[in-house]
C-alpha cells in the first residue's frame, strides 16, 4: 500500500487521461512501487509524471512513457522479453507483471547490480539482469517475442531485428542522441518488417560498450 494514496490515485488517473486503456497495464503500473526505484531524495516525487535522475547520470523514465511502451508491446503471459537499458529496473518490473520472462541488459555495473538487488528484494523472480552492451551482443541464443530499447538509438540495428520471432514486436526511441526521438514500433511479418512511428519522446543516449566507472 502506498503512503500517499491521493498521489497514487492521481497517478492512475493521469495515465488513463493520457490514453492508457489496457486494464492489465494499468494494474501493473499500480502494483509496481515506483518509490522503490527512484533516488532516496526523490521519493516524495515518485508518482509525478516525470523522468527522474538515478545514478551514473541516467534516468528512470516518465511513467506515462513506461505505460505507453508497455501497452504498445501487446504482451502475453508466455512472452520472453528483452530490454536494453535496465537503469533502475522499473520498466523491467512493469514488464515482468505481464509476460513470462524478462532479460534486461545494462552497461553500468553500478546500475545493473543495484537493479538486480532491488528486484530480488521486491520479489520479481522472472527478471534476469545482465551487465553488457545490448546493442552489440544480445545475451544468450534464441529469439525474443518482444524487444524494448529504453535508450535513444539513431537507427534500429538489423542484428536486433533478426532476434525477433515471427510476429514479434520491437519498440525503441529512434533519433538523435541529444534532442527529440520518435518512438518506433517494428513488427516482424511474413514478408519482412512493418514499421510504425508513434510519439515523440526524449531518452538518454544508448552508448557502446560496458561503461567505465570511476
Ligand atoms: N528502463 C530504465 C530507464 C532507462 S535509462 C528504467 O526503467 O529505469 C537508459 C539506460 O540505458 C541507462 O541506464 C543506460 O546506462 C543504459 N544503456 C545505454 N546504452 C546501453 C547499451 N548499449 N546497452 C545496455 N544499456 C545501455
Tab-separated table of C-alpha atoms and ligand atoms in Angstrom:
chain	number	residue	atom	x	y	z
A	1	UNK	CA	0.000	0.000	0.000
A	2	UNK	CA	1.160	3.478	-0.757
A	3	UNK	CA	1.950	6.009	1.923
A	4	UNK	CA	0.295	8.658	-0.218
A	5	UNK	CA	-2.966	7.308	-1.650
A	6	UNK	CA	-4.091	10.614	-3.269
A	7	UNK	CA	-0.860	10.857	-5.248
A	8	UNK	CA	-1.174	7.274	-6.419
A	9	UNK	CA	-4.783	7.860	-7.393
A	10	UNK	CA	-3.756	10.879	-9.464
A	11	UNK	CA	-1.024	8.744	-10.991
A	12	UNK	CA	-3.594	6.240	-12.289
A	13	UNK	CA	-5.996	8.966	-13.401
A	14	UNK	CA	-3.260	10.709	-15.322
A	15	UNK	CA	-2.301	7.520	-17.151
A	16	UNK	CA	-5.930	6.973	-18.144
A	17	UNK	CA	-6.391	10.573	-19.172
A	18	UNK	CA	-3.348	10.348	-21.409
A	19	UNK	CA	-4.823	7.341	-23.167
A	20	UNK	CA	-3.576	4.210	-21.432
A	21	UNK	CA	-6.614	1.951	-21.562
A	22	UNK	CA	-5.460	-1.646	-21.168
A	23	UNK	CA	-6.521	-2.806	-17.714
A	24	UNK	CA	-3.590	-5.189	-17.290
A	25	UNK	CA	-1.112	-2.385	-17.993
A	26	UNK	CA	-2.856	-0.022	-15.561
A	27	UNK	CA	-2.822	-2.762	-12.935
A	28	UNK	CA	0.895	-3.416	-13.436
A	29	UNK	CA	1.588	0.322	-13.102
A	30	UNK	CA	-0.425	0.341	-9.889
A	31	UNK	CA	1.325	-2.689	-8.428
A	32	UNK	CA	4.953	-1.735	-9.042
A	33	UNK	CA	6.108	0.661	-6.286
A	34	UNK	CA	7.932	3.392	-8.225
A	35	UNK	CA	9.180	4.912	-4.969
A	36	UNK	CA	11.457	1.874	-4.548
A	37	UNK	CA	13.191	2.625	-7.872
A	38	UNK	CA	13.918	6.360	-7.549
A	39	UNK	CA	16.732	8.014	-5.591
A	40	UNK	CA	16.015	8.371	-1.864
A	41	UNK	CA	15.848	12.162	-2.209
A	42	UNK	CA	13.135	11.847	-4.884
A	43	UNK	CA	10.756	9.524	-3.000
A	44	UNK	CA	8.242	12.326	-2.474
A	45	UNK	CA	8.087	12.877	-6.258
A	46	UNK	CA	7.923	9.198	-7.236
A	47	UNK	CA	4.336	9.422	-8.528
A	48	UNK	CA	4.765	12.574	-10.573
A	49	UNK	CA	4.587	12.005	-14.297
A	50	UNK	CA	8.194	12.927	-14.953
A	51	UNK	CA	11.538	11.275	-15.541
A	52	UNK	CA	13.922	11.468	-12.567
A	53	UNK	CA	17.685	11.240	-12.245
A	54	UNK	CA	19.269	7.999	-10.978
A	55	UNK	CA	22.942	7.011	-10.512
A	56	UNK	CA	25.556	7.247	-13.285
A	57	UNK	CA	23.875	10.300	-14.853
A	58	UNK	CA	20.986	8.168	-16.168
A	59	UNK	CA	17.212	8.496	-15.709
A	60	UNK	CA	14.182	6.461	-14.709
A	61	UNK	CA	11.652	7.084	-17.485
A	62	UNK	CA	8.454	9.080	-17.171
A	63	UNK	CA	5.591	6.800	-16.000
A	64	UNK	CA	3.387	7.648	-18.992
A	65	UNK	CA	6.147	6.577	-21.389
A	66	UNK	CA	6.720	3.342	-19.428
A	67	UNK	CA	2.990	2.543	-19.584
A	68	UNK	CA	2.716	3.554	-23.245
A	69	UNK	CA	5.659	1.445	-24.389
A	70	UNK	CA	4.365	-1.475	-22.331
A	71	UNK	CA	0.903	-1.181	-23.892
A	72	UNK	CA	2.335	-0.957	-27.406
A	73	UNK	CA	4.214	-4.236	-26.850
A	74	UNK	CA	0.928	-6.193	-26.548
A	75	UNK	CA	2.383	-8.629	-24.055
A	76	UNK	CA	1.213	-12.153	-23.378
A	77	UNK	CA	1.799	-14.332	-20.344
A	78	UNK	CA	4.246	-16.612	-22.161
A	79	UNK	CA	6.398	-13.966	-23.834
A	80	UNK	CA	10.155	-13.736	-23.455
A	81	UNK	CA	11.064	-10.054	-23.438
A	82	UNK	CA	14.453	-8.429	-23.907
A	83	UNK	CA	15.038	-4.912	-22.559
A	84	UNK	CA	18.084	-2.797	-23.404
A	85	UNK	CA	18.770	-0.221	-20.684
A	86	UNK	CA	17.892	-1.584	-17.226
A	87	UNK	CA	18.552	1.705	-15.439
A	88	UNK	CA	16.635	1.471	-12.156
A	89	UNK	CA	14.843	-1.745	-13.160
A	90	UNK	CA	11.419	-0.049	-13.074
A	91	UNK	CA	10.412	-0.738	-16.677
A	92	UNK	CA	11.601	-4.336	-16.296
A	93	UNK	CA	9.427	-4.728	-13.176
A	94	UNK	CA	6.347	-3.443	-15.029
A	95	UNK	CA	7.018	-5.773	-17.978
A	96	UNK	CA	7.544	-8.735	-15.662
A	97	UNK	CA	3.962	-8.480	-14.394
A	98	UNK	CA	2.622	-9.078	-17.909
A	99	UNK	CA	4.929	-11.618	-19.545
A	100	UNK	CA	6.814	-14.844	-18.865
A	101	UNK	CA	10.441	-13.743	-18.580
A	102	UNK	CA	12.376	-10.513	-18.863
A	103	UNK	CA	16.057	-10.361	-19.712
A	104	UNK	CA	17.347	-6.836	-19.232
A	105	UNK	CA	20.830	-5.550	-20.023
A	106	UNK	CA	22.665	-2.500	-18.644
A	107	UNK	CA	26.134	-1.106	-19.481
A	108	UNK	CA	26.793	0.385	-15.995
A	109	UNK	CA	27.786	-2.188	-13.396
A	110	UNK	CA	26.532	0.061	-10.558
A	111	UNK	CA	23.066	0.219	-12.121
A	112	UNK	CA	22.936	-3.472	-13.088
A	113	UNK	CA	23.966	-4.586	-9.586
A	114	UNK	CA	21.594	-2.089	-7.957
A	115	UNK	CA	18.636	-3.129	-10.107
A	116	UNK	CA	19.333	-6.847	-9.586
A	117	UNK	CA	19.370	-6.430	-5.796
A	118	UNK	CA	16.292	-4.181	-5.777
A	119	UNK	CA	14.242	-6.503	-7.999
A	120	UNK	CA	15.184	-9.552	-5.909
A	121	UNK	CA	14.277	-7.771	-2.698
A	122	UNK	CA	10.901	-6.744	-4.114
A	123	UNK	CA	10.227	-10.326	-5.209
A	124	UNK	CA	10.419	-10.052	-9.019
A	125	UNK	CA	11.729	-13.504	-9.802
A	126	UNK	CA	11.231	-13.622	-13.570
A	127	UNK	CA	13.780	-10.914	-14.413
A	128	UNK	CA	17.409	-11.572	-15.278
A	129	UNK	CA	19.711	-8.531	-15.157
A	130	UNK	CA	22.801	-8.779	-17.356
A	131	UNK	CA	25.818	-6.447	-17.491
A	132	UNK	CA	26.758	-5.674	-21.076
A	133	UNK	CA	26.149	-3.764	-24.280
A	134	UNK	CA	22.702	-4.717	-25.506
A	135	UNK	CA	23.239	-3.326	-28.981
A	136	UNK	CA	26.462	-5.198	-29.585
A	137	UNK	CA	25.710	-8.504	-28.024
A	138	UNK	CA	22.180	-9.501	-27.034
A	139	UNK	CA	22.627	-12.191	-24.385
A	140	UNK	CA	22.094	-15.887	-24.922
A	141	UNK	CA	20.853	-17.555	-28.010
A	142	UNK	CA	17.346	-17.912	-29.292
A	143	UNK	CA	14.828	-15.290	-30.190
A	144	UNK	CA	12.668	-12.872	-28.265
A	145	UNK	CA	8.919	-12.334	-28.542
A	146	UNK	CA	9.379	-8.681	-27.693
A	147	UNK	CA	12.324	-6.267	-27.569
A	148	UNK	CA	12.192	-2.876	-25.840
A	149	UNK	CA	15.007	-0.353	-26.094
A	150	UNK	CA	14.910	2.322	-23.391
A	151	UNK	CA	17.846	4.448	-24.583
A	152	UNK	CA	17.939	6.567	-27.754
A	153	UNK	CA	19.311	4.899	-30.872
A	154	UNK	CA	19.984	6.560	-34.228
A	155	UNK	CA	18.743	3.511	-36.082
A	156	UNK	CA	17.429	0.078	-35.217
A	157	UNK	CA	20.265	-2.432	-35.653
A	158	UNK	CA	19.454	-5.202	-38.115
A	159	UNK	CA	21.068	-7.729	-35.745
A	160	UNK	CA	18.451	-6.855	-33.130
A	161	UNK	CA	15.538	-7.248	-35.564
A	162	UNK	CA	16.882	-10.659	-36.509
A	163	UNK	CA	16.382	-11.778	-32.882
A	164	UNK	CA	12.601	-11.240	-33.121
A	165	UNK	CA	10.336	-14.282	-33.542
A	166	UNK	CA	7.821	-14.147	-36.427
A	167	UNK	CA	5.081	-11.796	-35.288
A	168	UNK	CA	7.483	-10.315	-32.731
A	169	UNK	CA	7.475	-6.614	-31.833
A	170	UNK	CA	10.353	-4.234	-31.098
A	171	UNK	CA	9.831	-0.760	-29.696
A	172	UNK	CA	12.588	1.859	-29.482
A	173	UNK	CA	13.193	5.622	-29.337
A	174	UNK	CA	14.868	6.383	-32.659
A	175	UNK	CA	16.519	9.708	-33.415
A	176	UNK	CA	19.421	11.968	-32.463
A	177	UNK	CA	21.165	11.244	-29.177
A	178	UNK	CA	20.534	14.714	-27.831
A	179	UNK	CA	17.137	16.032	-28.792
A	180	UNK	CA	13.763	14.575	-29.604
A	181	UNK	CA	13.383	10.991	-30.753
A	182	UNK	CA	10.370	9.181	-32.169
A	183	UNK	CA	9.099	6.021	-30.601
A	184	UNK	CA	9.158	3.426	-33.363
A	185	UNK	CA	7.385	0.073	-33.315
A	186	UNK	CA	8.655	-2.622	-35.648
A	187	UNK	CA	6.663	-5.823	-36.180
A	188	UNK	CA	8.191	-8.874	-37.814
A	189	UNK	CA	5.761	-10.017	-40.524
A	190	UNK	CA	5.979	-12.774	-43.149
A	191	UNK	CA	7.428	-10.544	-45.814
A	192	UNK	CA	9.869	-8.665	-43.567
A	193	UNK	CA	9.306	-5.837	-41.102
A	194	UNK	CA	6.493	-3.337	-40.660
A	195	UNK	CA	7.464	-0.009	-39.114
A	196	UNK	CA	5.161	2.459	-37.383
A	197	UNK	CA	6.113	5.798	-35.883
A	198	UNK	CA	4.238	6.528	-32.656
A	199	UNK	CA	5.007	9.577	-30.484
A	200	UNK	CA	7.913	11.907	-29.776
A	201	UNK	CA	9.982	11.130	-26.689
A	202	UNK	CA	13.282	12.039	-25.037
A	203	UNK	CA	15.618	9.344	-23.780
A	204	UNK	CA	19.244	9.338	-22.683
A	205	UNK	CA	21.515	8.016	-25.446
A	206	UNK	CA	22.422	4.375	-25.997
A	207	UNK	CA	26.211	4.178	-25.892
A	208	UNK	CA	28.566	1.379	-26.921
A	209	UNK	CA	30.453	-0.963	-24.613
A	210	UNK	CA	30.371	-1.573	-20.868
A	211	UNK	CA	30.702	1.803	-19.117
A	212	UNK	CA	33.966	2.635	-17.382
A	213	UNK	CA	33.172	3.825	-13.898
A	214	UNK	CA	35.426	5.803	-11.604
B	1	LIG	N1	14.452	1.446	-18.320
B	1	LIG	C1	15.100	2.246	-17.302
B	1	LIG	C2	15.480	3.629	-17.775
B	1	LIG	C3	16.456	3.598	-18.867
B	1	LIG	S1	17.622	4.916	-18.917
B	1	LIG	C4	14.241	2.343	-16.046
B	1	LIG	O1	13.115	1.845	-16.034
B	1	LIG	O2	14.724	2.896	-15.049
B	1	LIG	C5	18.627	4.187	-20.173
B	1	LIG	C6	19.605	3.167	-19.656
B	1	LIG	O3	20.197	2.542	-20.782
B	1	LIG	C7	20.756	3.785	-18.866
B	1	LIG	O4	20.859	3.185	-17.615
B	1	LIG	C8	21.981	3.491	-19.738
B	1	LIG	O5	23.170	3.274	-18.992
B	1	LIG	C9	21.547	2.252	-20.479
B	1	LIG	N2	22.253	1.985	-21.748
B	1	LIG	C10	22.647	2.888	-22.679
B	1	LIG	N3	23.245	2.259	-23.724
B	1	LIG	C11	23.204	0.924	-23.442
B	1	LIG	C12	23.683	-0.241	-24.136
B	1	LIG	N4	24.298	-0.158	-25.316
B	1	LIG	N5	23.489	-1.450	-23.552
B	1	LIG	C13	22.878	-1.552	-22.330
B	1	LIG	N6	22.410	-0.475	-21.641
B	1	LIG	C14	22.578	0.750	-22.182
